[in-house]
């Protein structure tokens, strides 16, 4: 059965003390309950160690929000896959829309980052999603398909088995607007069909495809029970234990 993941992307929020506190609250809320998904938190780099310590021995996994593709050297301000892995991370985001659209990251860099993550033993969560202009022009599927193919194309089955995809329509991130369950589920189907063409049905069927963009406790149940939606990448609502746990255990 395909893995299900609910991941909290804390973005540039919470220092290491606040992060460790939130991790402790999340663990408290998970006590005596078994989620139907892997729970992941993705703090800023400076909080990874403290949050990792707070989560030690628990079932909650740690992830980072970005990486640099070289292993070491003169890359001021950057952090390698090896460093992230040594800090206790299992996951790393690649291609989040804020990195694409604010930091200007594109195909070539994201391909290198994704392959560096795999080489460093991390599981990348590769983010894709269309801008509002692209959706209004009827080019949402074309955009997302291109983003999938240009970075994941050419991976072998072993590499692909470590990758999860997050479909995050850019217009839904941090805006309170969510794609309808039908739209999200439809795009996930498009992505899965493309994966089938690129990697075969077996690999496509095993790849978790998460939805992201204003996921909240009150829309989580509908989204997470839709066809082809295997979890959520959560921004704003992951910054408080109540709302994050309300997505991990949707009602
Ligand atoms: P949001 O962010 O839940 O605040 O919309 C999602 C994301 O950017 O991953």
PDB file of C-alpha atoms and ligand atoms in Angstrom:
ATOM      1  CA  UNK A   1       0.000   0.000   0.000  1.00  0.00           C
ATOM      2  CA  UNK A   2       1.110   3.500  -0.807  1.00  0.00           C
ATOM      3  CA  UNK A   3       2.562   5.548   2.010  1.00  0.00           C
ATOM      4  CA  UNK A   4       0.505   8.448   3.360  1.00  0.00           C
ATOM      5  CA  UNK A   5       2.246  11.544   4.706  1.00  0.00           C
ATOM      6  CA  UNK A   6       1.131  14.682   6.527  1.00  0.00           C
ATOM      7  CA  UNK A   7       4.052  17.116   6.604  1.00  0.00           C
ATOM      8  CA  UNK A   8       4.197  20.486   8.349  1.00  0.00           C
ATOM      9  CA  UNK A   9       6.293  23.069   6.521  1.00  0.00           C
ATOM     10  CA  UNK A  10       7.085  25.645   9.174  1.00  0.00           C
ATOM     11  CA  UNK A  11       8.728  27.960   6.623  1.00  0.00           C
ATOM     12  CA  UNK A  12      10.649  30.834   8.273  1.00  0.00           C
ATOM     13  CA  UNK A  13       8.777  30.552  11.572  1.00  0.00           C
ATOM     14  CA  UNK A  14       9.655  29.461  15.112  1.00  0.00           C
ATOM     15  CA  UNK A  15      13.138  29.641  16.618  1.00  0.00           C
ATOM     16  CA  UNK A  16      14.676  26.481  18.079  1.00  0.00           C
ATOM     17  CA  UNK A  17      13.014  26.908  21.484  1.00  0.00           C
ATOM     18  CA  UNK A  18       9.575  27.536  20.010  1.00  0.00           C
ATOM     19  CA  UNK A  19      10.096  24.681  17.580  1.00  0.00           C
ATOM     20  CA  UNK A  20      11.059  22.207  20.309  1.00  0.00           C
ATOM     21  CA  UNK A  21       7.996  23.285  22.283  1.00  0.00           C
ATOM     22  CA  UNK A  22       5.681  22.732  19.320  1.00  0.00           C
ATOM     23  CA  UNK A  23       7.283  19.326  18.657  1.00  0.00           C
ATOM     24  CA  UNK A  24       6.605  18.381  22.281  1.00  0.00           C
ATOM     25  CA  UNK A  25       2.972  19.458  21.969  1.00  0.00           C
ATOM     26  CA  UNK A  26       2.559  17.410  18.786  1.00  0.00           C
ATOM     27  CA  UNK A  27       3.989  14.352  20.541  1.00  0.00           C
ATOM     28  CA  UNK A  28       1.585  14.965  23.425  1.00  0.00           C
ATOM     29  CA  UNK A  29      -1.337  14.985  21.000  1.00  0.00           C
ATOM     30  CA  UNK A  30      -0.178  11.750  19.366  1.00  0.00           C
ATOM     31  CA  UNK A  31      -0.042   9.850  22.653  1.00  0.00           C
ATOM     32  CA  UNK A  32      -2.176   6.691  22.549  1.00  0.00           C
ATOM     33  CA  UNK A  33      -3.381   7.477  19.036  1.00  0.00           C
ATOM     34  CA  UNK A  34      -2.185   5.890  15.832  1.00  0.00           C
ATOM     35  CA  UNK A  35      -2.291   8.180  12.798  1.00  0.00           C
ATOM     36  CA  UNK A  36      -3.125   6.725   9.383  1.00  0.00           C
ATOM     37  CA  UNK A  37      -0.111   8.558   7.945  1.00  0.00           C
ATOM     38  CA  UNK A  38       3.527   9.310   8.583  1.00  0.00           C
ATOM     39  CA  UNK A  39       3.778  12.624  10.426  1.00  0.00           C
ATOM     40  CA  UNK A  40       6.655  14.896   9.394  1.00  0.00           C
ATOM     41  CA  UNK A  41       7.728  18.330  10.627  1.00  0.00           C
ATOM     42  CA  UNK A  42       9.988  20.597   8.601  1.00  0.00           C
ATOM     43  CA  UNK A  43      11.496  23.379  10.727  1.00  0.00           C
ATOM     44  CA  UNK A  44      14.045  25.971   9.590  1.00  0.00           C
ATOM     45  CA  UNK A  45      17.667  24.731   9.530  1.00  0.00           C
ATOM     46  CA  UNK A  46      18.540  26.424  12.816  1.00  0.00           C
ATOM     47  CA  UNK A  47      15.828  24.455  14.620  1.00  0.00           C
ATOM     48  CA  UNK A  48      16.529  21.018  13.155  1.00  0.00           C
ATOM     49  CA  UNK A  49      18.782  19.870  15.959  1.00  0.00           C
ATOM     50  CA  UNK A  50      16.561  21.017  18.817  1.00  0.00           C
ATOM     51  CA  UNK A  51      13.385  19.705  17.181  1.00  0.00           C
ATOM     52  CA  UNK A  52      15.167  16.425  16.340  1.00  0.00           C
ATOM     53  CA  UNK A  53      16.104  16.063  20.011  1.00  0.00           C
ATOM     54  CA  UNK A  54      12.527  16.756  21.086  1.00  0.00           C
ATOM     55  CA  UNK A  55      11.284  14.064  18.649  1.00  0.00           C
ATOM     56  CA  UNK A  56      13.955  11.493  19.472  1.00  0.00           C
ATOM     57  CA  UNK A  57      12.515   7.981  19.801  1.00  0.00           C
ATOM     58  CA  UNK A  58       9.107   9.048  18.494  1.00  0.00           C
ATOM     59  CA  UNK A  59       7.325   8.125  15.274  1.00  0.00           C
ATOM     60  CA  UNK A  60       7.386  11.712  13.992  1.00  0.00           C
ATOM     61  CA  UNK A  61       9.929  12.292  11.239  1.00  0.00           C
ATOM     62  CA  UNK A  62      12.063  15.345  10.625  1.00  0.00           C
ATOM     63  CA  UNK A  63      12.502  17.098   7.299  1.00  0.00           C
ATOM     64  CA  UNK A  64      14.287  20.173   5.955  1.00  0.00           C
ATOM     65  CA  UNK A  65      12.838  22.822   3.670  1.00  0.00           C
ATOM     66  CA  UNK A  66      15.645  23.016   1.129  1.00  0.00           C
ATOM     67  CA  UNK A  67      19.197  21.896   0.392  1.00  0.00           C
ATOM     68  CA  UNK A  68      22.157  22.779  -1.787  1.00  0.00           C
ATOM     69  CA  UNK A  69      23.280  20.218  -4.343  1.00  0.00           C
ATOM     70  CA  UNK A  70      27.018  20.220  -3.689  1.00  0.00           C
ATOM     71  CA  UNK A  71      28.413  18.047  -0.918  1.00  0.00           C
ATOM     72  CA  UNK A  72      30.631  20.682   0.731  1.00  0.00           C
ATOM     73  CA  UNK A  73      32.820  23.645  -0.071  1.00  0.00           C
ATOM     74  CA  UNK A  74      32.662  27.363  -0.762  1.00  0.00           C
ATOM     75  CA  UNK A  75      28.880  27.871  -0.929  1.00  0.00           C
ATOM     76  CA  UNK A  76      28.269  30.538   1.676  1.00  0.00           C
ATOM     77  CA  UNK A  77      24.944  30.212   3.389  1.00  0.00           C
ATOM     78  CA  UNK A  78      24.078  26.807   1.946  1.00  0.00           C
ATOM     79  CA  UNK A  79      23.502  23.413   3.561  1.00  0.00           C
ATOM     80  CA  UNK A  80      24.190  19.996   1.980  1.00  0.00           C
ATOM     81  CA  UNK A  81      22.164  16.797   1.930  1.00  0.00           C
ATOM     82  CA  UNK A  82      24.789  15.134   4.140  1.00  0.00           C
ATOM     83  CA  UNK A  83      24.453  17.855   6.779  1.00  0.00           C
ATOM     84  CA  UNK A  84      20.682  17.631   6.697  1.00  0.00           C
ATOM     85  CA  UNK A  85      20.779  13.888   7.005  1.00  0.00           C
ATOM     86  CA  UNK A  86      23.291  14.078   9.872  1.00  0.00           C
ATOM     87  CA  UNK A  87      20.890  16.447  11.639  1.00  0.00           C
ATOM     88  CA  UNK A  88      18.372  13.596  11.695  1.00  0.00           C
ATOM     89  CA  UNK A  89      16.232  14.394   8.661  1.00  0.00           C
ATOM     90  CA  UNK A  90      14.563  11.789   6.520  1.00  0.00           C
ATOM     91  CA  UNK A  91      12.827  14.236   4.164  1.00  0.00           C
ATOM     92  CA  UNK A  92      13.632  17.420   2.296  1.00  0.00           C
ATOM     93  CA  UNK A  93      11.441  19.721   0.208  1.00  0.00           C
ATOM     94  CA  UNK A  94      12.628  20.448  -3.325  1.00  0.00           C
ATOM     95  CA  UNK A  95      11.036  23.083  -5.525  1.00  0.00           C
ATOM     96  CA  UNK A  96       8.607  24.646  -3.070  1.00  0.00           C
ATOM     97  CA  UNK A  97       6.769  27.429  -4.883  1.00  0.00           C
ATOM     98  CA  UNK A  98       8.349  30.069  -2.648  1.00  0.00           C
ATOM     99  CA  UNK A  99      11.761  28.891  -3.808  1.00  0.00           C
ATOM    100  CA  UNK A 100      10.651  28.808  -7.416  1.00  0.00           C
ATOM    101  CA  UNK A 101       8.940  32.184  -7.434  1.00  0.00           C
ATOM    102  CA  UNK A 102      10.693  34.257  -4.739  1.00  0.00           C
ATOM    103  CA  UNK A 103      14.191  32.776  -5.023  1.00  0.00           C
ATOM    104  CA  UNK A 104      14.001  32.077  -8.761  1.00  0.00           C
ATOM    105  CA  UNK A 105      14.828  28.357  -8.678  1.00  0.00           C
ATOM    106  CA  UNK A 106      14.166  26.514 -11.925  1.00  0.00           C
ATOM    107  CA  UNK A 107      14.466  23.211 -13.678  1.00  0.00           C
ATOM    108  CA  UNK A 108      18.237  22.760 -13.793  1.00  0.00           C
ATOM    109  CA  UNK A 109      18.888  23.691 -10.184  1.00  0.00           C
ATOM    110  CA  UNK A 110      15.916  21.669  -8.923  1.00  0.00           C
ATOM    111  CA  UNK A 111      17.069  18.601 -10.865  1.00  0.00           C
ATOM    112  CA  UNK A 112      20.465  18.848  -9.232  1.00  0.00           C
ATOM    113  CA  UNK A 113      18.960  19.369  -5.787  1.00  0.00           C
ATOM    114  CA  UNK A 114      16.627  16.416  -6.143  1.00  0.00           C
ATOM    115  CA  UNK A 115      19.427  14.107  -7.225  1.00  0.00           C
ATOM    116  CA  UNK A 116      21.704  15.387  -4.447  1.00  0.00           C
ATOM    117  CA  UNK A 117      18.955  14.662  -1.912  1.00  0.00           C
ATOM    118  CA  UNK A 118      18.653  11.079  -3.161  1.00  0.00           C
ATOM    119  CA  UNK A 119      22.422  10.621  -3.217  1.00  0.00           C
ATOM    120  CA  UNK A 120      22.565  11.885   0.365  1.00  0.00           C
ATOM    121  CA  UNK A 121      20.006   9.310   1.492  1.00  0.00           C
ATOM    122  CA  UNK A 122      17.094  11.737   1.872  1.00  0.00           C
ATOM    123  CA  UNK A 123      13.557  11.338   0.563  1.00  0.00           C
ATOM    124  CA  UNK A 124      12.703  14.429  -1.466  1.00  0.00           C
ATOM    125  CA  UNK A 125       9.187  15.837  -1.464  1.00  0.00           C
ATOM    126  CA  UNK A 126       9.137  17.476  -4.882  1.00  0.00           C
ATOM    127  CA  UNK A 127       6.649  20.367  -5.083  1.00  0.00           C
ATOM    128  CA  UNK A 128       4.810  21.361  -8.239  1.00  0.00           C
ATOM    129  CA  UNK A 129       1.928  23.712  -8.936  1.00  0.00           C
ATOM    130  CA  UNK A 130       0.560  26.273 -11.354  1.00  0.00           C
ATOM    131  CA  UNK A 131       0.217  30.039 -10.986  1.00  0.00           C
ATOM    132  CA  UNK A 132      -3.266  31.595 -11.129  1.00  0.00           C
ATOM    133  CA  UNK A 133      -2.526  32.977 -14.631  1.00  0.00           C
ATOM    134  CA  UNK A 134      -1.665  29.481 -15.815  1.00  0.00           C
ATOM    135  CA  UNK A 135      -4.870  28.036 -14.387  1.00  0.00           C
ATOM    136  CA  UNK A 136      -6.989  30.827 -15.894  1.00  0.00           C
ATOM    137  CA  UNK A 137      -5.353  30.268 -19.268  1.00  0.00           C
ATOM    138  CA  UNK A 138      -6.259  26.580 -19.103  1.00  0.00           C
ATOM    139  CA  UNK A 139      -2.618  25.585 -18.771  1.00  0.00           C
ATOM    140  CA  UNK A 140      -2.591  24.132 -15.247  1.00  0.00           C
ATOM    141  CA  UNK A 141      -2.180  20.502 -16.331  1.00  0.00           C
ATOM    142  CA  UNK A 142       0.455  21.365 -18.898  1.00  0.00           C
ATOM    143  CA  UNK A 143       2.455  23.366 -16.325  1.00  0.00           C
ATOM    144  CA  UNK A 144       2.329  20.710 -13.641  1.00  0.00           C
ATOM    145  CA  UNK A 145       3.131  17.925 -16.105  1.00  0.00           C
ATOM    146  CA  UNK A 146       6.134  19.856 -17.369  1.00  0.00           C
ATOM    147  CA  UNK A 147       7.375  20.451 -13.804  1.00  0.00           C
ATOM    148  CA  UNK A 148       7.090  16.747 -13.033  1.00  0.00           C
ATOM    149  CA  UNK A 149       8.736  15.543 -16.222  1.00  0.00           C
ATOM    150  CA  UNK A 150      11.601  18.032 -16.411  1.00  0.00           C
ATOM    151  CA  UNK A 151      12.915  17.198 -12.936  1.00  0.00           C
ATOM    152  CA  UNK A 152      11.838  13.615 -12.238  1.00  0.00           C
ATOM    153  CA  UNK A 153      12.233  12.326 -15.813  1.00  0.00           C
ATOM    154  CA  UNK A 154      15.271  10.096 -16.107  1.00  0.00           C
ATOM    155  CA  UNK A 155      15.307   8.914 -12.488  1.00  0.00           C
ATOM    156  CA  UNK A 156      15.592   5.168 -12.096  1.00  0.00           C
ATOM    157  CA  UNK A 157      12.998   3.117 -10.251  1.00  0.00           C
ATOM    158  CA  UNK A 158      15.099   2.953  -7.089  1.00  0.00           C
ATOM    159  CA  UNK A 159      15.440   6.741  -6.989  1.00  0.00           C
ATOM    160  CA  UNK A 160      11.789   7.286  -7.789  1.00  0.00           C
ATOM    161  CA  UNK A 161      10.731   4.929  -5.005  1.00  0.00           C
ATOM    162  CA  UNK A 162      12.130   7.477  -2.502  1.00  0.00           C
ATOM    163  CA  UNK A 163      10.324  10.486  -3.992  1.00  0.00           C
ATOM    164  CA  UNK A 164       6.992  11.953  -2.925  1.00  0.00           C
ATOM    165  CA  UNK A 165       5.282  14.707  -4.903  1.00  0.00           C
ATOM    166  CA  UNK A 166       3.325  17.630  -3.459  1.00  0.00           C
ATOM    167  CA  UNK A 167       0.801  19.312  -5.733  1.00  0.00           C
ATOM    168  CA  UNK A 168       0.405  22.862  -4.452  1.00  0.00           C
ATOM    169  CA  UNK A 169      -1.471  25.295  -6.695  1.00  0.00           C
ATOM    170  CA  UNK A 170       0.434  28.529  -6.067  1.00  0.00           C
ATOM    171  CA  UNK A 171      -2.779  30.563  -5.787  1.00  0.00           C
ATOM    172  CA  UNK A 172      -3.890  28.368  -2.868  1.00  0.00           C
ATOM    173  CA  UNK A 173      -0.753  28.743  -0.753  1.00  0.00           C
ATOM    174  CA  UNK A 174      -1.247  30.955   2.277  1.00  0.00           C
ATOM    175  CA  UNK A 175      -4.315  32.556   0.735  1.00  0.00           C
ATOM    176  CA  UNK A 176      -7.115  30.642   2.417  1.00  0.00           C
ATOM    177  CA  UNK A 177      -8.259  29.512  -1.038  1.00  0.00           C
ATOM    178  CA  UNK A 178      -8.196  25.774  -1.553  1.00  0.00           C
ATOM    179  CA  UNK A 179      -8.564  23.868  -4.783  1.00  0.00           C
ATOM    180  CA  UNK A 180     -11.864  22.008  -4.809  1.00  0.00           C
ATOM    181  CA  UNK A 181     -11.498  18.388  -3.874  1.00  0.00           C
ATOM    182  CA  UNK A 182     -12.407  17.513  -7.461  1.00  0.00           C
ATOM    183  CA  UNK A 183      -9.772  19.822  -8.960  1.00  0.00           C
ATOM    184  CA  UNK A 184      -7.079  18.577  -6.596  1.00  0.00           C
ATOM    185  CA  UNK A 185      -7.975  14.946  -7.070  1.00  0.00           C
ATOM    186  CA  UNK A 186      -8.135  15.452 -10.856  1.00  0.00           C
ATOM    187  CA  UNK A 187      -4.646  16.955 -10.949  1.00  0.00           C
ATOM    188  CA  UNK A 188      -3.333  14.127  -8.782  1.00  0.00           C
ATOM    189  CA  UNK A 189      -4.764  11.714 -11.349  1.00  0.00           C
ATOM    190  CA  UNK A 190      -2.986  13.607 -14.140  1.00  0.00           C
ATOM    191  CA  UNK A 191       0.292  13.375 -12.222  1.00  0.00           C
ATOM    192  CA  UNK A 192      -0.186   9.672 -11.544  1.00  0.00           C
ATOM    193  CA  UNK A 193      -0.923   8.946 -15.213  1.00  0.00           C
ATOM    194  CA  UNK A 194       2.220  10.801 -16.196  1.00  0.00           C
ATOM    195  CA  UNK A 195       4.266   8.845 -13.628  1.00  0.00           C
ATOM    196  CA  UNK A 196       2.828   5.695 -15.114  1.00  0.00           C
ATOM    197  CA  UNK A 197       4.089   6.695 -18.550  1.00  0.00           C
ATOM    198  CA  UNK A 198       7.495   7.706 -17.227  1.00  0.00           C
ATOM    199  CA  UNK A 199       8.138   4.921 -14.715  1.00  0.00           C
ATOM    200  CA  UNK A 200       5.485   2.254 -15.194  1.00  0.00           C
ATOM    201  CA  UNK A 201       2.296   1.524 -13.309  1.00  0.00           C
ATOM    202  CA  UNK A 202       3.975  -0.138 -10.338  1.00  0.00           C
ATOM    203  CA  UNK A 203       6.142   2.853  -9.439  1.00  0.00           C
ATOM    204  CA  UNK A 204       3.337   5.311 -10.205  1.00  0.00           C
ATOM    205  CA  UNK A 205       1.031   3.412  -7.884  1.00  0.00           C
ATOM    206  CA  UNK A 206       3.544   3.553  -5.047  1.00  0.00           C
ATOM    207  CA  UNK A 207       4.396   7.267  -5.248  1.00  0.00           C
ATOM    208  CA  UNK A 208       2.690   9.369  -2.557  1.00  0.00           C
ATOM    209  CA  UNK A 209       1.130  12.525  -4.022  1.00  0.00           C
ATOM    210  CA  UNK A 210       0.336  15.090  -1.328  1.00  0.00           C
ATOM    211  CA  UNK A 211      -1.908  18.122  -1.692  1.00  0.00           C
ATOM    212  CA  UNK A 212      -0.858  21.517  -0.315  1.00  0.00           C
ATOM    213  CA  UNK A 213      -2.408  24.974  -0.225  1.00  0.00           C
ATOM    214  CA  UNK A 214      -4.475  26.238   2.713  1.00  0.00           C
ATOM    215  CA  UNK A 215      -5.115  22.778   4.142  1.00  0.00           C
ATOM    216  CA  UNK A 216      -6.911  23.252   7.486  1.00  0.00           C
ATOM    217  CA  UNK A 217      -8.693  20.947   9.926  1.00  0.00           C
ATOM    218  CA  UNK A 218     -12.054  21.844   8.369  1.00  0.00           C
ATOM    219  CA  UNK A 219     -11.119  20.867   4.802  1.00  0.00           C
ATOM    220  CA  UNK A 220      -8.645  18.082   5.586  1.00  0.00           C
ATOM    221  CA  UNK A 221     -11.122  15.245   5.738  1.00  0.00           C
ATOM    222  CA  UNK A 222     -12.613  15.900   2.298  1.00  0.00           C
ATOM    223  CA  UNK A 223      -9.209  16.417   0.688  1.00  0.00           C
ATOM    224  CA  UNK A 224      -7.498  13.497   2.365  1.00  0.00           C
ATOM    225  CA  UNK A 225     -10.233  11.034   1.535  1.00  0.00           C
ATOM    226  CA  UNK A 226     -10.305  11.961  -2.176  1.00  0.00           C
ATOM    227  CA  UNK A 227      -8.954   9.594  -4.812  1.00  0.00           C
ATOM    228  CA  UNK A 228      -5.237   9.852  -5.422  1.00  0.00           C
ATOM    229  CA  UNK A 229      -4.608  12.301  -2.537  1.00  0.00           C
ATOM    230  CA  UNK A 230      -2.128  10.587  -0.256  1.00  0.00           C
ATOM    231  CA  UNK A 231      -1.573  13.246   2.355  1.00  0.00           C
ATOM    232  CA  UNK A 232      -0.984  16.937   2.867  1.00  0.00           C
ATOM    233  CA  UNK A 233       1.804  19.481   2.905  1.00  0.00           C
ATOM    234  CA  UNK A 234       0.674  22.041   5.454  1.00  0.00           C
ATOM    235  CA  UNK A 235       2.042  25.543   5.951  1.00  0.00           C
ATOM    236  CA  UNK A 236       0.145  27.957   8.217  1.00  0.00           C
ATOM    237  CA  UNK A 237      -1.931  25.328   9.996  1.00  0.00           C
ATOM    238  CA  UNK A 238       1.204  23.378  10.969  1.00  0.00           C
ATOM    239  CA  UNK A 239       2.379  26.145  13.302  1.00  0.00           C
ATOM    240  CA  UNK A 240       0.012  25.215  16.128  1.00  0.00           C
ATOM    241  CA  UNK A 241      -0.401  21.711  17.503  1.00  0.00           C
ATOM    242  CA  UNK A 242      -4.216  21.835  17.569  1.00  0.00           C
ATOM    243  CA  UNK A 243      -4.614  22.697  13.913  1.00  0.00           C
ATOM    244  CA  UNK A 244      -1.820  20.383  12.774  1.00  0.00           C
ATOM    245  CA  UNK A 245      -3.258  17.473  14.740  1.00  0.00           C
ATOM    246  CA  UNK A 246      -6.680  18.328  13.351  1.00  0.00           C
ATOM    247  CA  UNK A 247      -5.233  17.530   9.915  1.00  0.00           C
ATOM    248  CA  UNK A 248      -3.331  14.433  11.053  1.00  0.00           C
ATOM    249  CA  UNK A 249      -6.621  13.148  12.541  1.00  0.00           C
ATOM    250  CA  UNK A 250      -9.221  14.743  10.259  1.00  0.00           C
ATOM    251  CA  UNK A 251     -12.813  14.686  11.450  1.00  0.00           C
TER     252      UNK A 251
HETATM  253  P1  LIG B   1      -0.305  26.938   3.440  1.00  0.00           P
HETATM  254  O1  LIG B   1       1.152  26.561   2.835  1.00  0.00           O
HETATM  255  O2  LIG B   1      -0.836  25.678   4.079  1.00  0.00           O
HETATM  256  O3  LIG B   1      -0.015  28.016   4.444  1.00  0.00           O
HETATM  257  O4  LIG B   1      -1.139  27.376   2.312  1.00  0.00           O
HETATM  258  C1  LIG B   1       1.362  25.339   2.174  1.00  0.00           C
HETATM  259  C2  LIG B   1       2.800  25.265   1.700  1.00  0.00           C
HETATM  260  O5  LIG B   1       3.336  26.277   1.261  1.00  0.00           O
HETATM  261  O6  LIG B   1       3.436  24.189   1.732  1.00  0.00           O
END
